Amino acid sequence: MNCTMGPDSFNETQTNITGVTNINKFLEIMEYHVPFALRINKCLTPIWYLVGGIGNIVSARIWLHPRMKACNISANYLAALAIADFIYLFLHVFYELENPWLVGTLDLPIWCEVWNMLYMSVQYLCVLLVLAFTTERFLSVCHPFKSERFSRKTRSPRVIVLSFVVALLFGCPQAYFWQVSETESVCFVRYSITSAEGSFYTIYTWGSEMIMFGVIPLVVLSLNICVLLRIKTAGQLNIRATRTNQPGHASVTTTITLLCVSFYLIVTTLPVTITFAIQNNMVLGPLMPLSQMGDDPVWTAYFNYYSARTIIKEICMSHHVSNLFIYYATSKSFRKRTKECLLCASKNKEGETRQCPSLLLQTKVQASNQ
């Protein structure tokens, strides 16, 4: 994988730009004037794939363990979030190969439409899942006696399914918006729905993006602030251990874990939303030789915006990757279960045992031997 491609790789005879007519020409200009931004994109994203792919699989497996679900009412939400993050990273591979690597992985009929629908739907699902467990924790802390019905363990699968349906409904219009061009065989937005000012595509895209990545994170932030204020004024978490089947300390650590996940989503979502909001105000500069674009104020402004947007996007993409580290740092039960899994794996690798017994079974065996 070449991560050191620079502007010198372009032939000087190709510096007379006739217009940014396709993604190839656009990336040629960016590679010449802001190669650092493209290098970050090409080099950092594969690292996210590796770390996030392994981390989300491990997270989902641990949260889906019966013992974890028994002691943590939000385990189903966190497992679903890990699965959604993994799917997002898998789908993002196709986008990365399309742009900036220009492999053309999306330029296929039907797949172009389906991919855009799934890609947006899974992003919506991640936000809705965070909203779901944030609301659950808000009710448990601030309104413990009114949260009986919402916080039941049997209710979380229904909420997850509902979140999936809502995310899919919000993402379905993308299947209509995108198509493969018959002339150039490129996946792009239908010209018929973007030619008119104030088109349905523009209104719907702005509306859905602002709701999912602007309004909902602000709602999550407000709920988290209420939880923190409640903790501060009460001096302790008012969560009934008899309902959650976990001691008070476990309730505290669970709340800390969920708060960290929520806040990290907010910190990494709102900057991308802001860059998206100002995107329409940024325009490409006039036609001129490639080597002179750096001296034009319009082109310079766009180069600065593109560099900032690329760096922000790459950093903020980490919220699909780093939840494993949040769980390990804030949840004692998650750390304990992770160490057990690692111990099991090491023993199986060494051939000492074929199955790692639970701690409860180990205790019973020791007691019987004594």
mmCIF file of C-alpha atoms in Angstrom, residues 55-370:
data_model
loop_
_atom_site.group_PDB
_atom_site.id
_atom_site.type_symbol
_atom_site.label_atom_id
_atom_site.label_comp_id
_atom_site.label_asym_id
_atom_site.label_seq_id
_atom_site.Cartn_x
_atom_site.Cartn_y
_atom_site.Cartn_z
ATOM 1 C CA GLY A 55 -12.248 -4.797 18.762
ATOM 2 C CA ASN A 56 -15.911 -4.886 17.759
ATOM 3 C CA ILE A 57 -15.909 -8.672 17.370
ATOM 4 C CA VAL A 58 -14.378 -9.055 20.833
ATOM 5 C CA SER A 59 -16.799 -6.524 22.339
ATOM 6 C CA ALA A 60 -19.872 -8.178 20.832
ATOM 7 C CA ARG A 61 -18.781 -11.626 21.989
ATOM 8 C CA ILE A 62 -18.159 -10.473 25.554
ATOM 9 C CA TRP A 63 -21.381 -8.455 25.917
ATOM 10 C CA LEU A 64 -23.444 -11.330 24.511
ATOM 11 C CA HIS A 65 -22.101 -13.736 27.133
ATOM 12 C CA PRO A 66 -24.932 -14.850 29.467
ATOM 13 C CA ARG A 67 -23.088 -13.722 32.588
ATOM 14 C CA MET A 68 -22.516 -10.249 31.161
ATOM 15 C CA LYS A 69 -26.171 -9.917 30.139
ATOM 16 C CA ALA A 70 -27.267 -11.108 33.577
ATOM 17 C CA CYS A 71 -25.343 -8.420 35.448
ATOM 18 C CA ASN A 72 -25.664 -5.536 32.960
ATOM 19 C CA ILE A 73 -29.038 -4.448 31.664
ATOM 20 C CA SER A 74 -27.387 -2.484 28.830
ATOM 21 C CA ALA A 75 -25.325 -5.436 27.532
ATOM 22 C CA ASN A 76 -27.695 -6.038 24.616
ATOM 23 C CA TYR A 77 -27.397 -2.401 23.525
ATOM 24 C CA LEU A 78 -23.600 -2.469 23.690
ATOM 25 C CA ALA A 79 -23.428 -5.771 21.798
ATOM 26 C CA ALA A 80 -25.734 -4.388 19.095
ATOM 27 C CA LEU A 81 -23.590 -1.236 18.904
ATOM 28 C CA ALA A 82 -20.443 -3.334 18.416
ATOM 29 C CA ILE A 83 -22.115 -5.312 15.618
ATOM 30 C CA ALA A 84 -23.340 -2.099 13.957
ATOM 31 C CA ASP A 85 -19.851 -0.567 14.168
ATOM 32 C CA PHE A 86 -18.361 -3.696 12.598
ATOM 33 C CA ILE A 87 -20.867 -3.569 9.726
ATOM 34 C CA TYR A 88 -20.109 0.118 9.218
ATOM 35 C CA LEU A 89 -16.370 -0.563 8.925
ATOM 36 C CA PHE A 90 -17.046 -3.420 6.499
ATOM 37 C CA LEU A 91 -19.182 -1.181 4.274
ATOM 38 C CA HIS A 92 -16.667 1.642 4.560
ATOM 39 C CA VAL A 93 -14.041 -0.551 2.870
ATOM 40 C CA PHE A 94 -16.002 -0.240 -0.404
ATOM 41 C CA TYR A 95 -16.153 3.545 -0.031
ATOM 42 C CA GLU A 96 -12.433 3.730 0.693
ATOM 43 C CA LEU A 97 -11.592 1.671 -2.386
ATOM 44 C CA GLU A 98 -13.833 3.944 -4.446
ATOM 45 C CA ASN A 99 -12.429 7.165 -2.996
ATOM 46 C CA PRO A 100 -9.474 7.804 -2.805
ATOM 47 C CA TRP A 101 -8.137 4.552 -4.315
ATOM 48 C CA LEU A 102 -10.387 4.753 -7.434
ATOM 49 C CA VAL A 103 -10.972 0.998 -7.629
ATOM 50 C CA GLY A 104 -14.631 1.412 -8.622
ATOM 51 C CA THR A 105 -16.141 -0.992 -6.091
ATOM 52 C CA LEU A 106 -19.494 0.840 -6.049
ATOM 53 C CA ASP A 107 -19.959 1.263 -9.781
ATOM 54 C CA LEU A 108 -22.283 -1.720 -10.158
ATOM 55 C CA PRO A 109 -26.044 -1.577 -10.776
ATOM 56 C CA ILE A 110 -28.195 -2.485 -7.749
ATOM 57 C CA TRP A 111 -25.117 -2.656 -5.493
ATOM 58 C CA CYS A 112 -24.686 1.121 -5.846
ATOM 59 C CA GLU A 113 -28.219 1.704 -4.553
ATOM 60 C CA VAL A 114 -28.118 -1.012 -1.881
ATOM 61 C CA TRP A 115 -24.737 0.062 -0.544
ATOM 62 C CA ASN A 116 -25.770 3.708 -0.109
ATOM 63 C CA MET A 117 -28.941 2.633 1.701
ATOM 64 C CA LEU A 118 -27.088 0.271 4.062
ATOM 65 C CA TYR A 119 -24.183 2.665 4.613
ATOM 66 C CA MET A 120 -26.424 5.462 5.847
ATOM 67 C CA SER A 121 -28.784 3.133 7.738
ATOM 68 C CA VAL A 122 -26.014 1.598 9.845
ATOM 69 C CA GLN A 123 -24.729 5.067 10.780
ATOM 70 C CA TYR A 124 -28.230 6.039 11.860
ATOM 71 C CA LEU A 125 -28.485 2.795 13.839
ATOM 72 C CA CYS A 126 -25.322 3.544 15.832
ATOM 73 C CA VAL A 127 -26.713 6.924 16.886
ATOM 74 C CA LEU A 128 -30.138 5.482 17.765
ATOM 75 C CA LEU A 129 -28.598 2.731 19.901
ATOM 76 C CA VAL A 130 -26.632 5.298 21.892
ATOM 77 C CA LEU A 131 -29.826 7.303 22.321
ATOM 78 C CA ALA A 132 -31.641 4.156 23.523
ATOM 79 C CA PHE A 133 -29.231 3.168 26.276
ATOM 80 C CA THR A 134 -28.680 6.801 27.254
ATOM 81 C CA THR A 135 -32.443 7.177 27.727
ATOM 82 C CA GLU A 136 -32.540 3.953 29.734
ATOM 83 C CA ARG A 137 -29.758 5.148 32.020
ATOM 84 C CA PHE A 138 -31.394 8.579 32.357
ATOM 85 C CA LEU A 139 -34.657 6.996 33.509
ATOM 86 C CA SER A 140 -32.856 4.630 35.872
ATOM 87 C CA VAL A 141 -30.908 7.420 37.532
ATOM 88 C CA CYS A 142 -33.315 10.350 37.430
ATOM 89 C CA HIS A 143 -36.675 8.536 37.523
ATOM 90 C CA PRO A 144 -35.969 5.094 38.987
ATOM 91 C CA PHE A 145 -39.573 4.361 40.004
ATOM 92 C CA LYS A 146 -40.960 5.296 36.591
ATOM 93 C CA SER A 147 -38.391 3.298 34.619
ATOM 94 C CA GLU A 148 -39.634 -0.182 35.542
ATOM 95 C CA ARG A 149 -41.233 -0.948 32.193
ATOM 96 C CA PHE A 150 -38.568 0.669 30.012
ATOM 97 C CA SER A 151 -35.595 -0.923 31.766
ATOM 98 C CA ARG A 152 -36.728 -4.523 31.737
ATOM 99 C CA LYS A 153 -34.197 -6.906 30.246
ATOM 100 C CA THR A 154 -36.802 -8.286 27.846
ATOM 101 C CA ARG A 155 -37.469 -4.803 26.475
ATOM 102 C CA SER A 156 -33.978 -4.049 25.145
ATOM 103 C CA PRO A 157 -34.218 -6.512 22.187
ATOM 104 C CA ARG A 158 -37.475 -4.847 21.144
ATOM 105 C CA VAL A 159 -35.917 -1.399 21.333
ATOM 106 C CA ILE A 160 -32.950 -2.625 19.279
ATOM 107 C CA VAL A 161 -35.253 -4.019 16.598
ATOM 108 C CA LEU A 162 -37.261 -0.783 16.603
ATOM 109 C CA SER A 163 -34.047 1.230 16.222
ATOM 110 C CA PHE A 164 -33.041 -0.954 13.281
ATOM 111 C CA VAL A 165 -36.399 -0.437 11.584
ATOM 112 C CA VAL A 166 -36.269 3.345 12.084
ATOM 113 C CA ALA A 167 -32.695 3.508 10.774
ATOM 114 C CA LEU A 168 -33.637 1.450 7.734
ATOM 115 C CA LEU A 169 -36.650 3.646 6.996
ATOM 116 C CA PHE A 170 -34.482 6.768 7.164
ATOM 117 C CA GLY A 171 -31.906 5.140 4.882
ATOM 118 C CA CYS A 172 -34.291 3.680 2.277
ATOM 119 C CA PRO A 173 -34.569 6.886 0.161
ATOM 120 C CA GLN A 174 -30.843 6.621 -0.536
ATOM 121 C CA ALA A 175 -31.598 3.625 -2.758
ATOM 122 C CA TYR A 176 -33.599 5.960 -4.988
ATOM 123 C CA PHE A 177 -31.192 8.895 -4.849
ATOM 124 C CA TRP A 178 -28.208 6.953 -6.238
ATOM 125 C CA GLN A 179 -27.718 5.139 -9.509
ATOM 126 C CA VAL A 180 -25.015 4.001 -11.912
ATOM 127 C CA SER A 181 -24.569 6.297 -14.903
ATOM 128 C CA GLU A 182 -25.216 4.583 -18.216
ATOM 129 C CA THR A 183 -22.596 6.651 -20.010
ATOM 130 C CA GLU A 184 -19.714 6.664 -17.498
ATOM 131 C CA SER A 185 -20.683 3.606 -15.359
ATOM 132 C CA VAL A 186 -20.136 5.589 -12.160
ATOM 133 C CA CYS A 187 -22.242 5.506 -8.987
ATOM 134 C CA PHE A 188 -23.562 9.028 -8.414
ATOM 135 C CA VAL A 189 -26.668 10.957 -7.354
ATOM 136 C CA ARG A 190 -29.414 11.110 -9.992
ATOM 137 C CA TYR A 191 -29.150 14.355 -11.934
ATOM 138 C CA SER A 192 -32.942 14.591 -12.197
ATOM 139 C CA ILE A 193 -33.330 15.065 -8.423
ATOM 140 C CA THR A 194 -30.438 17.500 -7.971
ATOM 141 C CA SER A 195 -30.880 19.807 -10.954
ATOM 142 C CA ALA A 196 -33.613 21.895 -9.308
ATOM 143 C CA GLU A 197 -32.842 24.210 -6.418
ATOM 144 C CA GLY A 198 -34.484 23.056 -3.203
ATOM 145 C CA SER A 199 -34.862 19.517 -4.545
ATOM 146 C CA PHE A 200 -36.235 16.651 -2.477
ATOM 147 C CA TYR A 201 -32.747 15.121 -2.330
ATOM 148 C CA THR A 202 -31.263 18.269 -0.806
ATOM 149 C CA ILE A 203 -34.096 18.771 1.667
ATOM 150 C CA TYR A 204 -34.208 15.133 2.758
ATOM 151 C CA THR A 205 -30.436 14.770 3.039
ATOM 152 C CA TRP A 206 -30.085 17.933 5.084
ATOM 153 C CA GLY A 207 -33.070 17.062 7.240
ATOM 154 C CA SER A 208 -32.065 13.480 8.008
ATOM 155 C CA GLU A 209 -28.396 14.356 8.573
ATOM 156 C CA MET A 210 -29.234 17.198 10.929
ATOM 157 C CA ILE A 211 -31.713 15.080 12.893
ATOM 158 C CA MET A 212 -29.509 12.010 13.234
ATOM 159 C CA PHE A 213 -26.106 13.644 13.604
ATOM 160 C CA GLY A 214 -27.110 17.009 15.065
ATOM 161 C CA VAL A 215 -30.330 16.887 17.049
ATOM 162 C CA ILE A 216 -29.996 13.379 18.524
ATOM 163 C CA PRO A 217 -26.405 13.907 19.782
ATOM 164 C CA LEU A 218 -27.580 17.135 21.432
ATOM 165 C CA VAL A 219 -30.457 15.215 23.050
ATOM 166 C CA VAL A 220 -27.968 12.602 24.257
ATOM 167 C CA LEU A 221 -25.784 15.385 25.635
ATOM 168 C CA SER A 222 -28.744 16.893 27.501
ATOM 169 C CA LEU A 223 -29.675 13.521 29.022
ATOM 170 C CA ASN A 224 -26.086 12.923 30.093
ATOM 171 C CA ILE A 225 -25.920 16.341 31.749
ATOM 172 C CA CYS A 226 -29.118 15.525 33.655
ATOM 173 C CA VAL A 227 -27.600 12.228 34.806
ATOM 174 C CA LEU A 228 -24.407 13.935 35.977
ATOM 175 C CA LEU A 229 -26.369 16.620 37.831
ATOM 176 C CA ARG A 230 -28.505 13.955 39.472
ATOM 177 C CA ILE A 231 -25.419 12.045 40.573
ATOM 178 C CA LYS A 232 -23.874 15.222 41.938
ATOM 179 C CA THR A 233 -26.937 16.373 43.878
ATOM 180 C CA ALA A 234 -27.908 12.952 45.183
ATOM 181 C CA GLY A 235 -24.387 11.969 46.090
ATOM 182 C CA GLN A 236 -24.982 8.439 44.817
ATOM 183 C CA LEU A 237 -26.828 6.650 42.062
ATOM 184 C CA ASN A 238 -30.459 5.983 42.865
ATOM 185 C CA ILE A 239 -30.755 2.661 41.070
ATOM 186 C CA ARG A 240 -32.523 -0.240 42.692
ATOM 187 C CA ALA A 241 -30.181 -3.200 42.885
ATOM 188 C CA THR A 242 -33.069 -5.637 43.283
ATOM 189 C CA ARG A 243 -34.347 -4.740 39.816
ATOM 190 C CA THR A 244 -31.026 -4.775 37.990
ATOM 191 C CA ASN A 245 -29.597 -7.747 39.946
ATOM 192 C CA GLN A 246 -26.310 -5.938 40.393
ATOM 193 C CA PRO A 247 -24.701 -4.254 43.394
ATOM 194 C CA GLY A 248 -24.486 -0.503 43.734
ATOM 195 C CA HIS A 249 -20.860 -0.383 42.665
ATOM 196 C CA ALA A 250 -21.679 -2.246 39.456
ATOM 197 C CA SER A 251 -24.446 0.257 38.761
ATOM 198 C CA VAL A 252 -21.979 3.110 39.148
ATOM 199 C CA THR A 253 -19.432 1.550 36.791
ATOM 200 C CA THR A 254 -22.145 0.733 34.254
ATOM 201 C CA THR A 255 -23.313 4.338 34.272
ATOM 202 C CA ILE A 256 -19.738 5.570 33.856
ATOM 203 C CA THR A 257 -19.232 3.227 30.892
ATOM 204 C CA LEU A 258 -22.415 4.368 29.175
ATOM 205 C CA LEU A 259 -21.643 8.019 29.835
ATOM 206 C CA CYS A 260 -18.187 7.658 28.292
ATOM 207 C CA VAL A 261 -19.577 5.952 25.200
ATOM 208 C CA SER A 262 -22.267 8.624 24.852
ATOM 209 C CA PHE A 263 -19.907 11.555 25.298
ATOM 210 C CA TYR A 264 -17.397 10.081 22.870
ATOM 211 C CA LEU A 265 -20.116 9.716 20.250
ATOM 212 C CA ILE A 266 -21.064 13.368 20.752
ATOM 213 C CA VAL A 267 -17.465 14.585 20.540
ATOM 214 C CA THR A 268 -16.828 12.645 17.339
ATOM 215 C CA THR A 269 -20.181 13.258 15.634
ATOM 216 C CA LEU A 270 -20.837 16.967 16.013
ATOM 217 C CA PRO A 271 -17.572 18.132 14.316
ATOM 218 C CA VAL A 272 -18.399 16.043 11.239
ATOM 219 C CA THR A 273 -21.924 17.461 11.249
ATOM 220 C CA ILE A 274 -20.526 21.001 11.354
ATOM 221 C CA THR A 275 -18.207 20.366 8.395
ATOM 222 C CA PHE A 276 -21.150 18.889 6.495
ATOM 223 C CA ALA A 277 -23.267 21.951 7.300
ATOM 224 C CA ILE A 278 -20.734 24.367 5.802
ATOM 225 C CA GLN A 279 -19.973 22.166 2.803
ATOM 226 C CA ASN A 280 -22.401 23.943 0.469
ATOM 227 C CA ASN A 281 -20.683 27.256 1.211
ATOM 228 C CA MET A 282 -17.393 25.950 -0.128
ATOM 229 C CA VAL A 283 -16.928 26.179 -3.900
ATOM 230 C CA LEU A 284 -14.184 25.165 -6.278
ATOM 231 C CA GLY A 285 -12.059 27.910 -7.770
ATOM 232 C CA PRO A 286 -11.967 29.063 -11.416
ATOM 233 C CA LEU A 287 -10.326 27.152 -14.226
ATOM 234 C CA MET A 288 -6.577 27.704 -14.310
ATOM 235 C CA PRO A 289 -3.326 25.745 -14.599
ATOM 236 C CA LEU A 290 -2.842 23.235 -11.791
ATOM 237 C CA SER A 291 0.384 24.843 -10.579
ATOM 238 C CA GLN A 292 -1.318 28.267 -10.140
ATOM 239 C CA MET A 293 -4.283 27.109 -8.061
ATOM 240 C CA GLY A 294 -2.347 27.501 -4.817
ATOM 241 C CA ASP A 295 -2.174 31.266 -5.391
ATOM 242 C CA ASP A 296 -5.916 31.686 -5.971
ATOM 243 C CA PRO A 297 -7.851 32.679 -2.799
ATOM 244 C CA VAL A 298 -10.935 30.620 -3.733
ATOM 245 C CA TRP A 299 -8.928 27.487 -4.374
ATOM 246 C CA THR A 300 -6.837 28.097 -1.254
ATOM 247 C CA ALA A 301 -9.967 28.329 0.889
ATOM 248 C CA TYR A 302 -11.252 25.071 -0.554
ATOM 249 C CA PHE A 303 -7.899 23.324 -0.027
ATOM 250 C CA ASN A 304 -7.908 24.392 3.635
ATOM 251 C CA TYR A 305 -11.486 23.188 4.039
ATOM 252 C CA TYR A 306 -10.751 19.853 2.365
ATOM 253 C CA SER A 307 -7.705 19.272 4.566
ATOM 254 C CA ALA A 308 -9.613 20.116 7.746
ATOM 255 C CA ARG A 309 -12.596 17.981 6.714
ATOM 256 C CA THR A 310 -10.388 14.983 5.921
ATOM 257 C CA ILE A 311 -8.517 15.178 9.225
ATOM 258 C CA ILE A 312 -11.733 15.659 11.220
ATOM 259 C CA LYS A 313 -13.405 12.780 9.402
ATOM 260 C CA GLU A 314 -10.512 10.415 10.081
ATOM 261 C CA ILE A 315 -10.273 11.335 13.760
ATOM 262 C CA CYS A 316 -14.026 11.166 14.297
ATOM 263 C CA MET A 317 -14.232 7.800 12.576
ATOM 264 C CA SER A 318 -12.563 6.422 15.705
ATOM 265 C CA HIS A 319 -15.922 6.238 17.520
ATOM 266 C CA HIS A 320 -16.632 3.127 15.434
ATOM 267 C CA VAL A 321 -13.303 1.698 16.595
ATOM 268 C CA SER A 322 -12.442 2.652 20.155
ATOM 269 C CA ASN A 323 -15.404 1.475 22.244
ATOM 270 C CA LEU A 324 -13.462 -1.639 23.246
ATOM 271 C CA PHE A 325 -10.913 0.547 25.022
ATOM 272 C CA ILE A 326 -13.676 2.502 26.773
ATOM 273 C CA TYR A 327 -15.264 -0.716 28.007
ATOM 274 C CA TYR A 328 -11.950 -2.083 29.230
ATOM 275 C CA ALA A 329 -11.005 1.145 31.019
ATOM 276 C CA THR A 330 -14.350 1.753 32.757
ATOM 277 C CA SER A 331 -15.995 -1.654 33.301
ATOM 278 C CA LYS A 332 -14.542 -4.069 35.838
ATOM 279 C CA SER A 333 -16.808 -6.910 34.685
ATOM 280 C CA PHE A 334 -15.734 -6.366 31.072
ATOM 281 C CA ARG A 335 -12.054 -6.487 32.071
ATOM 282 C CA LYS A 336 -12.655 -9.628 34.092
ATOM 283 C CA ARG A 337 -14.440 -11.393 31.258
ATOM 284 C CA THR A 338 -11.767 -10.298 28.749
ATOM 285 C CA LYS A 339 -9.023 -11.776 30.932
ATOM 286 C CA GLU A 340 -10.998 -14.998 31.264
ATOM 287 C CA CYS A 341 -11.325 -15.251 27.481
ATOM 288 C CA LEU A 342 -7.615 -14.595 27.013
ATOM 289 C CA LEU A 343 -6.790 -17.219 29.651
ATOM 290 C CA CYS A 344 -9.093 -19.696 27.906
ATOM 291 C CA ALA A 345 -7.484 -18.991 24.553
ATOM 292 C CA SER A 346 -3.966 -19.420 25.916
ATOM 293 C CA LYS A 347 -4.843 -22.719 27.596
ATOM 294 C CA ASN A 348 -6.511 -24.065 24.479
ATOM 295 C CA LYS A 349 -3.503 -23.051 22.426
ATOM 296 C CA GLU A 350 -1.146 -24.861 24.766
ATOM 297 C CA GLY A 351 -3.363 -27.944 24.781
ATOM 298 C CA GLU A 352 -3.876 -27.890 28.538
ATOM 299 C CA THR A 353 -7.649 -27.967 28.253
ATOM 300 C CA ARG A 354 -10.307 -28.003 25.581
ATOM 301 C CA GLN A 355 -12.836 -25.911 27.459
ATOM 302 C CA CYS A 356 -12.392 -23.222 30.069
ATOM 303 C CA PRO A 357 -14.861 -23.679 32.963
ATOM 304 C CA SER A 358 -16.624 -20.775 34.551
ATOM 305 C CA LEU A 359 -15.418 -19.306 37.836
ATOM 306 C CA LEU A 360 -18.494 -20.715 39.596
ATOM 307 C CA LEU A 361 -17.705 -24.234 38.348
ATOM 308 C CA GLN A 362 -14.076 -23.855 39.368
ATOM 309 C CA THR A 363 -15.146 -22.869 42.885
ATOM 310 C CA LYS A 364 -17.462 -25.882 43.164
ATOM 311 C CA VAL A 365 -14.710 -28.241 41.993
ATOM 312 C CA GLN A 366 -12.273 -26.815 44.531
ATOM 313 C CA ALA A 367 -14.830 -27.139 47.320
ATOM 314 C CA SER A 368 -15.581 -30.773 46.437
ATOM 315 C CA ASN A 369 -11.884 -31.619 46.363
ATOM 316 C CA GLN A 370 -11.450 -30.168 49.819
#
